[in-house]
Amino acid sequence: MDGTPATLRSGLAMEAAGIGAFDWDLVTGVLEWDERCLALFGHDRTTFDGTIDGFLCRLHPDDRDDVAAAIRHALETCGELSALYRVCLPAGTTRWIAARGRALCDVGGVATRLLGAVYDVTDERADDLGVARVLDAMPAGFYSLDPQWRFTHVNAEAERLLGRSRDDLLGQVIWDAFPAAVNSLFEESYRRAVATGRPISFDAHYPAPLDGWYELRAWPTADGLSVYFLEVTDRVRAQEEVRRAAERQATVARISTELAGSMDAEVATGQVPRVAVPLLADACIVSVLDEHGRASAASTWHADETARGLLDRYARARLAALPSLPPAARAITTGEAVQLTGAEALAATPAGEPRRMLAQLAPSAALALPLRGRGRTLGLMSLFYTGGRVPTADEVATLSDVADRVGTALDNARLYGTQRQLALELQRSMLTAPPEPDHAEIVVRYLPAAEGAAVGGDWYDAFLQAGGATTLVIGDVVGHDSAAAATMGQLRSLLRGIAIGTGAGPAAVLGDLDRAMALLQFGSLATAAVARFEQTPEEISSGTTRMRWSNAGHPPPMLIGPDGAVSVLRGSRADLLLGVDPTAPRREWVAVLERGATVLLYTDGLVERRDSDLDDGQARLSAALAEFSGRPLQELCDLVVERMVDGHPTDDVALVAVRLHRQDRPRPASAGRSQVPDVVPPDPAAPTWPPA
């Protein structure tokens, strides 16, 4: 048989009255000889190097080429080897050796092994009895069939593998002796070999009583059919276990990838059943527990498509009672796997619909695994097996690993959600709602980064100065952590105080803020842009508004004209960032805007991407603004954010937009109510509606 131990070959040779056996593995090149074979060639374990050259070097020079040709012919034809040659022993004597063997080939017809036996015929001729003795010593099973499919020869190894004596088999028809071979790959292959006259090779499993895998080589002869076969059950099982182990590891890796790709608890667990089934179980339910220990959600998958709806209904039906079910409670409280038979799982299920549906699912075994986080159990993974299948120890170990990873992912998702909510509340507590002057609609948006604790230095602001001018601010403190958020809050408050206290324009406000940062030793860098919207009586009459702005290293404002045309308000090159040089001059630019225009200030998180530069991002923003320019301002801002970051910004996004509505008409309903502090004088352009 394949991989037959040397001790077995030695025993066979001894039983065969001094016949030596050999096995040449053509894949590895290793030539194995038993002890008798070594003795016949005058070698021992220390002098024979296990190669075909080590064999050929002991042959008589006159016989060497003929033997090499006979071996080559056997390998090329996947046929028999028969040779008679002389061996020159170290003592100077010569011994005649008869060899008989067979080349075994793979399914492609390429020889992979040469098996056979040798014996000393110095004192006798290699007659039929000698051939039989050689075949009997072969380390592979061998039998011959006549044209009526009757056994005509069975060697010793075939007796052992088949579990039948040759006396019992000789003369029997193979289909009668082994009825399981009828209508199987064995019969099909044997008959095809005889019909075509061509050798055939195949691997097949023979059921009980043999219950094993066999590698067979069958070839037609003038006398019928000859078959060499090796039992490879151990090899097949080892290969199958290696394959299944690789599949299990691939499944764990795939689940890890699914879990790592999301910080959402439901997404983190929803795909796990589909990956675990059918390799690790026939059905799977992943149930999540809320902070009070109640089962709040479940995802399911069944290998049988027709049973998926039933499994889902069963999971929902047992949801409320899940933590109190004995197997589930034991897994949740102990943190250990609980394995049950199908009958035990059914008995532990509440009477009524859940038990009736589980009976329909008919599990042969069940497994409950806790989903453990940091010091707590966050859910339960229930596995079901059908058709007599039960989980193996390796499957349980793999599933326990999967459950631990799911539990960790759930814990991370919840921790992230808690941190994210706290961060949002902190951030939004510092980002107040904007005022709403009579004919200016202001919209603000803040979207934290999709990663991290969502605390950063981006901010927006909108307020009215004492004279009634509307001021918009956008800024970004360098960094993305709690320190940046704290600095942001201080800068926002300082800028507000300077602008309201002094009534100064944008450039003066940024200059004072830069000097205040130096005096207070902030030690931080920040970008910012300030825009103020002003009107003279003449501009009110003409329906225009002046926008004065100053830019400290920030992305430029975007303008949408009343006709929907989009432009970038670059002015000239932006001034230095805040925190670099408090003595640096600050410049202002002025643009005259028609009523109906919209101005957008934003942080770089809206336009920057890892795979593109700022210019590409601003081009995408211009295109989005042009596409949505006709929408109400609230809707425009939502659509632009969705288009630019698709709900998953890689950096914080803040924006503030103002739309200058016409002053000779009432404030549009879509803009909401006007909200202005009482201390601000009324809009001089506001008419009395309806007219007197």
XYZ file of C-alpha atoms in Angstrom:
692
model
C 0.000 0.000 0.000
C 1.061 3.618 -0.399
C 3.478 4.500 2.368
C 3.720 0.856 3.597
C 6.140 0.766 6.559
C 9.470 -0.917 5.971
C 8.669 -3.390 8.738
C 5.657 -4.669 6.813
C 7.659 -5.053 3.605
C 10.361 -6.867 5.525
C 7.799 -9.228 7.013
C 6.305 -9.952 3.614
C 9.722 -10.689 2.180
C 10.600 -13.029 4.998
C 7.310 -14.858 4.538
C 8.091 -15.200 0.836
C 11.235 -17.220 1.464
C 13.901 -14.615 1.028
C 12.345 -12.404 -1.612
C 13.233 -8.710 -1.368
C 10.772 -5.885 -2.077
C 11.459 -2.438 -3.512
C 9.461 0.798 -3.839
C 10.766 3.628 -6.042
C 8.926 6.939 -5.535
C 9.429 8.837 -8.795
C 8.142 12.089 -7.300
C 10.738 12.244 -4.523
C 13.334 10.041 -6.254
C 13.705 7.868 -3.158
C 14.274 4.134 -3.765
C 13.358 2.074 -0.710
C 14.747 -1.479 -0.234
C 13.830 -3.867 2.524
C 16.533 -5.728 4.456
C 16.480 -8.792 2.145
C 16.864 -6.578 -0.917
C 19.861 -4.845 0.656
C 21.435 -8.216 1.408
C 20.938 -9.495 -2.155
C 22.848 -6.473 -3.506
C 25.573 -6.596 -0.864
C 24.474 -3.366 0.858
C 23.402 -2.262 4.307
C 21.616 0.888 5.518
C 24.873 2.815 5.697
C 26.181 1.976 2.219
C 22.997 2.250 0.122
C 22.127 5.864 -0.745
C 18.484 5.215 -1.696
C 18.828 6.238 -5.362
C 18.357 4.461 -8.672
C 22.041 5.115 -9.425
C 22.935 3.249 -6.242
C 21.062 0.267 -7.672
C 22.501 0.448 -11.207
C 26.120 0.727 -10.036
C 26.043 -2.851 -8.652
C 24.806 -4.389 -11.924
C 27.145 -6.311 -14.222
C 28.308 -3.900 -16.997
C 26.916 -6.234 -19.687
C 23.430 -6.147 -18.108
C 23.202 -2.493 -17.045
C 21.851 -1.026 -20.304
C 19.243 -3.773 -20.730
C 17.949 -3.319 -17.181
C 17.823 0.482 -17.587
C 15.875 0.039 -20.847
C 13.435 -2.381 -19.187
C 12.823 0.101 -16.368
C 12.375 2.959 -18.825
C 9.874 0.938 -20.870
C 7.836 0.067 -17.769
C 7.689 3.749 -16.752
C 6.814 5.016 -20.235
C 4.032 2.461 -20.746
C 2.851 2.272 -17.122
C 3.406 -1.445 -17.613
C 5.199 -4.369 -16.082
C 8.874 -4.747 -15.318
C 10.500 -8.138 -15.877
C 14.284 -8.489 -15.838
C 17.035 -11.052 -15.244
C 20.466 -9.638 -14.475
C 23.728 -10.164 -12.616
C 24.808 -8.313 -9.486
C 28.520 -7.848 -8.788
C 29.040 -8.143 -5.043
C 31.860 -6.374 -3.151
C 33.507 -9.764 -2.413
C 34.008 -10.279 -6.184
C 31.300 -12.907 -6.632
C 28.355 -12.633 -9.052
C 24.733 -13.340 -8.249
C 21.825 -13.784 -10.689
C 18.731 -11.775 -9.734
C 15.199 -11.962 -11.158
C 13.025 -8.853 -10.811
C 9.325 -8.408 -11.330
C 7.423 -5.170 -10.844
C 4.798 -2.733 -11.987
C 4.796 0.998 -12.756
C 1.925 2.969 -11.204
C 0.766 6.114 -12.994
C -1.384 9.096 -12.175
C -4.623 9.939 -13.998
C -2.594 11.727 -16.669
C -0.654 8.573 -17.501
C 2.613 9.725 -15.920
C 4.453 7.124 -13.841
C 4.706 8.025 -10.146
C 5.987 4.781 -8.561
C 7.659 1.530 -9.453
C 6.829 -1.334 -7.109
C 8.209 -4.838 -7.256
C 10.243 -7.664 -5.826
C 13.577 -9.403 -6.494
C 14.920 -12.837 -5.634
C 18.089 -14.826 -6.074
C 17.921 -17.319 -9.016
C 21.592 -18.179 -9.099
C 20.716 -21.837 -8.402
C 17.368 -22.027 -10.242
C 15.537 -20.685 -13.287
C 12.924 -17.960 -13.134
C 9.909 -20.173 -13.897
C 6.195 -19.538 -13.304
C 6.598 -20.474 -9.669
C 9.271 -17.778 -9.332
C 6.987 -15.176 -10.902
C 4.233 -16.069 -8.472
C 6.653 -15.743 -5.587
C 7.650 -12.274 -6.797
C 4.045 -11.134 -7.097
C 3.321 -12.503 -3.665
C 6.076 -10.353 -2.158
C 4.861 -7.149 -3.836
C 4.116 -4.340 -1.327
C 0.926 -3.565 -3.292
C -2.235 -5.597 -3.657
C -2.476 -7.557 -6.901
C -5.078 -9.801 -8.451
C -5.854 -11.154 -11.925
C -9.255 -11.768 -13.515
C -10.020 -14.010 -16.474
C -12.402 -12.941 -19.308
C -15.353 -14.235 -17.211
C -14.301 -11.855 -14.366
C -13.141 -14.755 -12.175
C -10.166 -14.407 -9.829
C -7.150 -16.303 -11.179
C -4.467 -14.913 -8.872
C -4.488 -13.028 -5.555
C -1.247 -12.033 -3.822
C -0.646 -11.841 -0.077
C -1.117 -8.062 0.164
C -4.419 -8.325 -1.722
C -5.588 -10.952 0.782
C -4.804 -8.551 3.604
C -6.443 -5.504 2.006
C -9.541 -7.349 0.812
C -9.955 -9.276 4.042
C -10.479 -12.507 2.102
C -8.186 -15.505 1.571
C -7.055 -16.464 -1.896
C -8.559 -19.906 -1.442
C -11.906 -18.189 -0.912
C -11.507 -15.843 -3.885
C -9.890 -17.955 -6.605
C -12.517 -18.987 -9.129
C -15.160 -16.544 -7.824
C -16.638 -13.836 -10.055
C -15.571 -10.481 -8.694
C -19.124 -9.043 -8.854
C -20.367 -11.942 -6.707
C -17.491 -11.738 -4.238
C -17.830 -7.954 -3.898
C -21.421 -6.964 -4.713
C -20.848 -3.326 -3.686
C -18.622 -2.975 -6.761
C -21.587 -3.579 -9.090
C -22.720 -0.400 -10.874
C -19.901 1.508 -9.209
C -16.802 3.285 -10.480
C -14.950 -0.012 -10.031
C -17.148 -1.940 -12.479
C -17.340 0.978 -14.910
C -13.556 1.380 -14.984
C -12.757 -2.328 -15.253
C -15.176 -2.848 -18.122
C -13.894 0.264 -19.913
C -10.295 -0.999 -19.644
C -11.272 -4.350 -21.151
C -13.412 -2.756 -23.880
C -10.773 -0.218 -24.947
C -7.701 -2.361 -24.343
C -6.135 0.596 -22.513
C -4.898 0.765 -18.901
C -6.907 2.890 -16.507
C -6.119 4.576 -13.188
C -8.502 5.958 -10.578
C -9.025 6.560 -6.869
C -12.285 5.412 -5.290
C -13.944 4.673 -1.978
C -15.229 1.137 -1.398
C -18.010 0.922 1.189
C -18.345 -1.651 3.983
C -17.025 -4.197 4.612
C -13.798 -2.696 3.231
C -14.793 0.930 3.981
C -11.671 2.530 2.632
C -10.108 4.558 -0.157
C -8.055 2.755 -2.791
C -5.698 3.845 -5.541
C -6.101 1.397 -8.457
C -4.246 0.685 -11.701
C -5.998 -1.797 -14.011
C -4.738 -2.951 -17.389
C -6.051 -5.524 -19.854
C -3.954 -8.585 -20.720
C -4.355 -11.524 -23.060
C -5.656 -13.539 -20.102
C -8.172 -10.938 -18.853
C -7.506 -8.057 -16.476
C -4.747 -7.408 -13.934
C -5.202 -4.984 -11.050
C -2.676 -3.405 -8.702
C -4.139 -1.460 -5.792
C -2.985 0.411 -2.702
C -5.090 1.413 0.276
C -4.787 5.183 0.706
C -7.500 5.736 3.322
C -5.141 7.365 5.799
C -3.713 9.609 3.113
C -7.156 10.663 1.846
C -8.392 11.347 5.352
C -5.271 13.359 6.144
C -5.685 15.352 2.936
C -9.366 15.918 3.698
C -8.548 17.108 7.205
C -5.899 19.475 5.841
C -8.449 20.806 3.346
C -11.122 21.250 6.005
C -8.632 22.892 8.382
C -7.679 25.325 5.621
C -11.358 26.040 4.952
C -11.967 26.618 8.656
C -9.074 29.049 8.855
C -10.292 30.817 5.708
C -13.749 31.096 7.270
C -12.326 32.620 10.449
C -10.287 35.058 8.347
C -13.339 36.009 6.281
C -15.436 36.579 9.393
C -12.632 38.682 10.886
C -12.604 40.769 7.714
C -16.389 41.213 7.857
C -16.198 42.282 11.499
C -13.260 44.635 10.991
C -15.040 46.442 8.181
C -17.770 47.979 10.337
C -18.240 49.792 13.618
C -21.998 49.147 13.536
C -23.124 46.323 15.848
C -25.844 44.974 13.548
C -23.599 45.074 10.487
C -20.782 43.490 12.510
C -22.892 40.406 13.257
C -25.357 40.227 10.386
C -23.036 38.487 7.932
C -21.561 35.944 10.369
C -24.235 33.219 9.887
C -23.855 33.321 6.105
C -20.106 32.755 6.415
C -20.287 30.027 9.090
C -22.865 27.964 7.137
C -22.507 25.327 5.719
C -18.823 24.676 6.506
C -19.094 24.848 10.304
C -22.813 24.094 10.786
C -26.042 23.545 8.876
C -27.785 26.536 10.463
C -26.726 29.518 12.548
C -28.441 32.199 14.634
C -26.544 35.163 16.082
C -28.533 36.908 18.831
C -27.462 40.219 20.377
C -28.232 41.204 23.988
C -28.935 44.819 24.920
C -27.493 46.603 27.946
C -30.232 45.076 30.118
C -29.484 41.508 29.016
C -32.521 41.216 26.760
C -32.198 39.644 23.327
C -32.834 42.549 20.985
C -31.793 41.368 17.548
C -30.997 38.206 15.619
C -29.497 37.289 12.242
C -29.897 33.818 10.716
C -28.848 31.558 7.850
C -29.627 27.956 6.882
C -27.815 25.763 4.375
C -31.195 24.586 3.073
C -32.805 27.458 1.194
C -36.296 26.108 1.873
C -35.690 26.195 5.652
C -34.394 29.775 5.902
C -37.775 31.359 6.477
C -38.604 28.805 9.177
C -35.264 29.383 10.920
C -35.820 33.140 10.907
C -39.319 32.754 12.387
C -37.958 30.384 15.046
C -35.222 32.880 15.984
C -37.779 35.664 16.402
C -40.215 33.443 18.293
C -37.630 32.494 20.917
C -36.100 35.973 21.158
C -37.937 37.181 24.256
C -37.315 33.966 26.199
C -33.751 33.377 24.974
C -31.772 34.536 28.066
C -33.928 32.309 30.306
C -33.567 29.116 28.239
C -31.350 26.718 30.255
C -28.686 26.085 27.557
C -28.546 29.778 26.616
C -28.495 30.916 30.256
C -25.687 28.470 31.020
C -23.599 29.642 28.066
C -24.240 33.324 28.903
C -23.481 33.025 32.621
C -20.521 30.611 32.444
C -18.995 31.882 29.213
C -18.557 28.268 28.051
C -19.834 26.359 25.012
C -22.900 24.185 25.586
C -23.414 21.210 23.259
C -26.733 19.346 23.071
C -28.276 16.494 21.170
C -31.275 17.316 19.027
C -33.619 15.806 21.623
C -32.025 17.856 24.423
C -32.316 21.058 22.397
C -35.993 20.355 21.718
C -36.713 19.627 25.383
C -35.039 22.917 26.427
C -37.176 24.981 24.025
C -40.390 26.614 25.350
C -43.569 24.765 24.440
C -45.701 26.240 21.695
C -44.535 27.822 18.480
C -40.769 27.825 19.246
C -40.738 24.088 20.018
C -42.969 23.252 17.063
C -40.705 25.167 14.665
C -37.532 23.636 16.111
C -39.083 20.188 15.670
C -39.625 21.047 11.994
C -35.993 22.102 11.693
C -35.116 18.638 13.120
C -31.593 19.254 14.452
C -29.470 16.218 15.235
C -27.227 18.380 17.452
C -27.007 21.967 18.697
C -24.251 24.194 20.030
C -24.612 27.413 22.054
C -21.616 29.766 22.216
C -21.480 33.016 24.209
C -20.363 36.204 22.478
C -18.018 37.628 25.084
C -16.752 41.189 25.277
C -14.684 42.890 27.945
C -15.997 41.298 31.122
C -19.539 40.768 29.830
C -21.538 38.570 27.486
C -23.077 40.525 24.626
C -24.923 37.817 22.751
C -25.263 34.178 21.792
C -24.373 32.201 18.682
C -26.573 29.128 18.186
C -25.447 26.431 15.737
C -27.625 23.575 14.517
C -26.654 20.343 12.745
C -29.005 18.132 10.734
C -29.074 14.705 9.109
C -27.128 13.010 11.901
C -24.269 15.471 11.685
C -22.632 16.524 14.973
C -19.899 19.125 15.485
C -16.356 17.811 15.623
C -13.884 18.963 18.252
C -12.055 21.007 15.605
C -15.305 22.662 14.510
C -16.183 23.527 18.113
C -12.719 25.047 18.608
C -13.040 27.064 15.398
C -16.538 28.252 16.280
C -15.388 29.257 19.762
C -12.708 31.379 18.103
C -15.344 32.907 15.818
C -17.646 33.620 18.789
C -14.820 35.373 20.642
C -14.112 37.546 17.606
C -17.801 38.401 17.195
C -18.025 39.282 20.890
C -14.982 41.541 20.656
C -16.392 43.204 17.538
C -19.734 43.807 19.289
C -17.950 45.269 22.298
C -15.836 47.529 20.087
C -18.910 48.635 18.153
C -20.753 49.538 21.342
C -17.749 51.283 22.835
C -17.294 53.207 19.603
C -20.982 54.125 19.556
C -20.822 55.410 23.128
C -17.675 57.423 22.465
C -19.109 58.756 19.238
C -22.325 59.891 20.925
C -20.426 61.603 23.749
C -18.134 63.280 21.241
C -21.047 64.489 19.142
C -22.783 65.922 22.185
C -19.581 67.700 23.215
C -18.977 69.002 19.722
C -22.538 70.174 19.161
C -22.681 71.843 22.555
C -19.980 74.175 21.215
C -21.596 74.628 17.789
C -24.755 76.656 18.390
C -27.661 77.241 16.047
C -27.221 80.235 13.706
C -29.341 83.412 13.710
C -31.833 83.972 10.889
C -31.828 87.568 9.648
C -34.983 88.622 7.844
C -33.706 88.188 4.290
C -30.717 85.895 4.857
C -31.206 82.164 5.433
C -28.285 80.446 7.213
C -27.733 76.664 7.288
C -24.999 74.846 9.212
C -23.829 71.220 9.097
C -21.313 69.222 11.113
C -20.375 65.612 10.326
C -17.690 63.857 12.410
C -15.162 61.536 10.862
C -16.307 57.926 10.424
C -13.306 56.719 12.445
C -12.090 57.514 15.943
C -13.913 59.171 18.806
C -15.270 61.925 16.529
C -13.752 64.838 18.481
C -11.863 67.296 16.341
C -11.037 70.941 15.709
C -13.492 71.834 12.905
C -16.008 74.566 13.673
C -18.530 76.883 12.088
C -20.183 80.006 13.452
C -22.734 82.600 12.398
C -23.744 85.684 14.349
C -24.870 89.287 13.949
C -22.660 92.204 14.859
C -24.088 95.178 16.705
C -24.860 97.104 13.534
C -26.820 94.214 12.091
C -24.177 92.855 9.685
C -24.269 89.087 9.304
C -20.911 87.373 9.959
C -20.039 83.780 8.993
C -16.980 81.920 10.289
C -15.441 78.597 9.344
C -12.297 77.191 10.997
C -10.161 74.127 11.582
C -7.605 73.615 14.347
C -4.702 71.433 13.220
C -5.047 67.991 14.843
C -7.876 65.569 15.502
C -8.194 64.887 19.203
C -9.630 66.276 22.408
C -6.871 68.918 22.570
C -7.856 70.191 19.123
C -11.508 70.286 20.208
C -10.637 72.270 23.332
C -8.587 74.750 21.301
C -11.430 75.028 18.820
C -13.833 76.016 21.589
C -11.467 78.709 22.856
C -10.762 80.130 19.393
C -14.450 80.212 18.523
C -15.274 82.120 21.688
C -12.331 84.512 21.249
C -13.263 85.284 17.657
C -16.888 85.912 18.617
C -15.852 88.252 21.416
C -13.432 90.203 19.224
C -15.929 90.581 16.364
C -18.863 91.617 18.573
C -16.813 93.757 20.944
C -14.928 95.715 18.293
C -17.381 95.633 15.403
C -14.306 95.238 13.188
C -14.198 93.703 9.730
C -12.938 90.198 8.876
C -9.244 91.042 8.437
C -9.033 92.993 11.682
C -10.871 90.236 13.558
C -8.436 87.562 12.321
C -5.452 89.790 13.108
C -6.653 90.380 16.686
C -7.335 86.641 17.078
C -3.810 85.769 15.889
C -2.267 88.185 18.403
C -4.495 86.855 21.197
C -3.321 83.304 20.432
C 0.291 84.436 20.822
C -0.369 86.303 24.075
C -2.288 83.370 25.560
C 0.375 80.901 24.317
C -2.018 78.572 22.559
C 0.814 76.769 20.766
C -1.634 75.627 18.072
C -2.149 76.234 14.374
C -5.520 76.829 12.775
C -7.058 77.880 9.491
C -10.097 80.159 9.372
C -12.176 82.269 7.033
C -14.456 85.127 8.121
C -17.090 86.671 5.838
C -19.291 89.676 6.655
C -22.359 90.676 4.634
C -23.089 94.434 4.563
C -25.442 96.834 2.767
C -25.610 100.564 2.176
C -28.991 102.198 1.402
C -27.947 102.338 -2.239
C -27.194 98.611 -2.257
C -30.572 97.915 -0.658
C -32.212 99.845 -3.468
C -30.215 98.038 -6.141
C -30.806 94.573 -4.620
C -27.131 93.854 -3.974
C -25.024 92.971 -0.925
C -21.334 93.361 -0.267
C -19.436 90.356 1.042
C -16.132 91.216 2.736
C -13.968 88.285 3.670
C -10.525 87.395 4.931
C -8.845 84.007 4.678
C -6.169 82.577 7.008
C -4.968 79.535 5.072
C -8.479 78.066 4.627
C -10.178 76.625 1.497
C -11.820 79.461 -0.469
C -15.571 80.243 -0.240
C -17.881 79.015 -3.012
C -20.512 81.239 -4.634
C -23.706 80.150 -6.387
C -25.205 83.015 -8.388
C -28.964 83.565 -8.717
C -28.694 81.930 -12.152
C -27.082 78.771 -10.687
C -23.551 79.549 -11.913
C -20.854 78.369 -9.477
C -17.575 80.195 -8.877
C -14.710 80.069 -6.389
C -14.085 83.269 -4.381
C -10.325 83.022 -4.291
C -9.425 86.711 -4.044
C -5.686 86.192 -4.229
C -3.514 83.744 -2.334
C -4.772 83.082 1.208
C -2.932 84.638 4.138
C -0.882 82.695 6.715
C -2.477 80.219 9.083
C -3.322 81.466 12.548
C -0.577 80.760 15.095
C 2.384 81.189 12.713
C 3.241 84.925 12.873
C 1.005 87.294 14.887
C 2.568 90.330 13.118
C 1.674 89.134 9.620
C -0.738 91.508 7.821
C -4.269 90.294 7.124
C -6.021 91.226 3.893
C -9.671 91.577 2.889
C -11.460 91.009 -0.378
C -14.845 92.317 -1.441
C -17.462 90.831 -3.755
C -20.774 92.415 -4.703
C -23.507 89.784 -4.655
C -26.962 89.894 -6.172
C -29.861 88.894 -3.977
C -30.645 85.229 -4.543
C -26.951 84.318 -4.336
C -25.681 81.559 -2.025
C -22.259 81.479 -0.317
C -20.759 78.319 1.151
C -17.878 78.151 3.664
C -16.538 74.658 4.475
C -13.636 72.753 6.016
C -11.244 70.622 3.989
C -12.895 67.367 5.142
C -15.605 68.067 2.559
C -13.238 68.090 -0.410
C -10.073 66.191 0.503
C -9.558 62.492 -0.259
C -6.585 60.192 0.196
C -6.690 59.311 -3.495
C -7.071 62.842 -4.938
C -5.813 66.394 -4.347
C -7.612 69.524 -3.173
C -8.196 70.833 -6.706
C -10.002 67.635 -7.675
C -12.146 67.910 -4.548
C -13.089 71.519 -5.260
C -13.981 70.564 -8.824
C -16.302 67.842 -7.466
C -17.820 70.341 -5.036
C -18.426 72.874 -7.825
C -20.184 70.208 -9.880
C -22.388 69.174 -6.938
C -23.314 72.795 -6.145
C -24.227 73.418 -9.774
C -26.389 70.277 -9.881
C -28.314 71.141 -6.696
C -28.304 74.947 -6.976
C -32.050 75.165 -7.497
C -32.905 73.221 -4.322
C -33.924 74.854 -1.009
C -30.831 75.648 1.060
C -31.407 72.943 3.700
C -31.829 70.305 1.002
C -28.862 71.614 -1.002
C -26.529 71.257 1.985
C -27.727 67.720 2.722
C -27.331 66.624 -0.893
C -23.868 68.161 -1.227
C -22.615 66.451 1.950
C -24.047 63.130 0.803
C -22.480 63.486 -2.638
C -19.076 64.499 -1.334
C -18.560 62.071 1.574
C -21.303 59.435 1.110
C -21.930 59.267 4.855
C -18.353 58.135 5.680
C -16.052 61.162 5.899
C -12.397 60.408 6.517
C -12.084 63.748 8.330
C -14.517 66.013 10.167
C -16.737 68.115 7.916
C -18.140 71.504 8.914
C -19.936 73.959 6.663
C -21.984 77.130 6.913
C -24.026 78.497 4.022
C -26.049 81.675 3.578
C -28.644 82.387 0.922
C -29.489 86.056 0.349
C -33.226 86.165 -0.378
C -34.777 89.098 -2.202
C -35.630 91.988 0.109
C -38.607 93.231 -1.859
C -40.527 90.052 -1.068
C -41.476 88.205 2.111
C -39.047 85.686 3.577
C -39.674 82.337 1.790
C -41.536 79.731 3.813
C -38.752 77.228 3.102
C -36.337 79.487 5.022
C -38.292 79.182 8.265
C -38.945 81.980 10.730
C -36.612 84.921 11.147
C -34.693 84.843 14.454
C -32.725 87.978 15.384
C -31.582 89.183 18.855
C -33.696 92.020 20.230
C -30.650 94.308 20.560
C -30.019 94.228 16.798
C -31.803 97.006 14.890
C -34.504 95.889 12.420
C -33.597 95.269 8.805
C -33.963 98.655 7.056
C -34.972 96.901 3.865
C -37.756 94.899 5.449
C -41.111 96.091 3.955
C -44.394 95.929 5.775
C -46.415 92.970 4.541
C -49.004 93.202 3.260
C -48.371 96.725 1.895
C -50.553 99.482 3.380
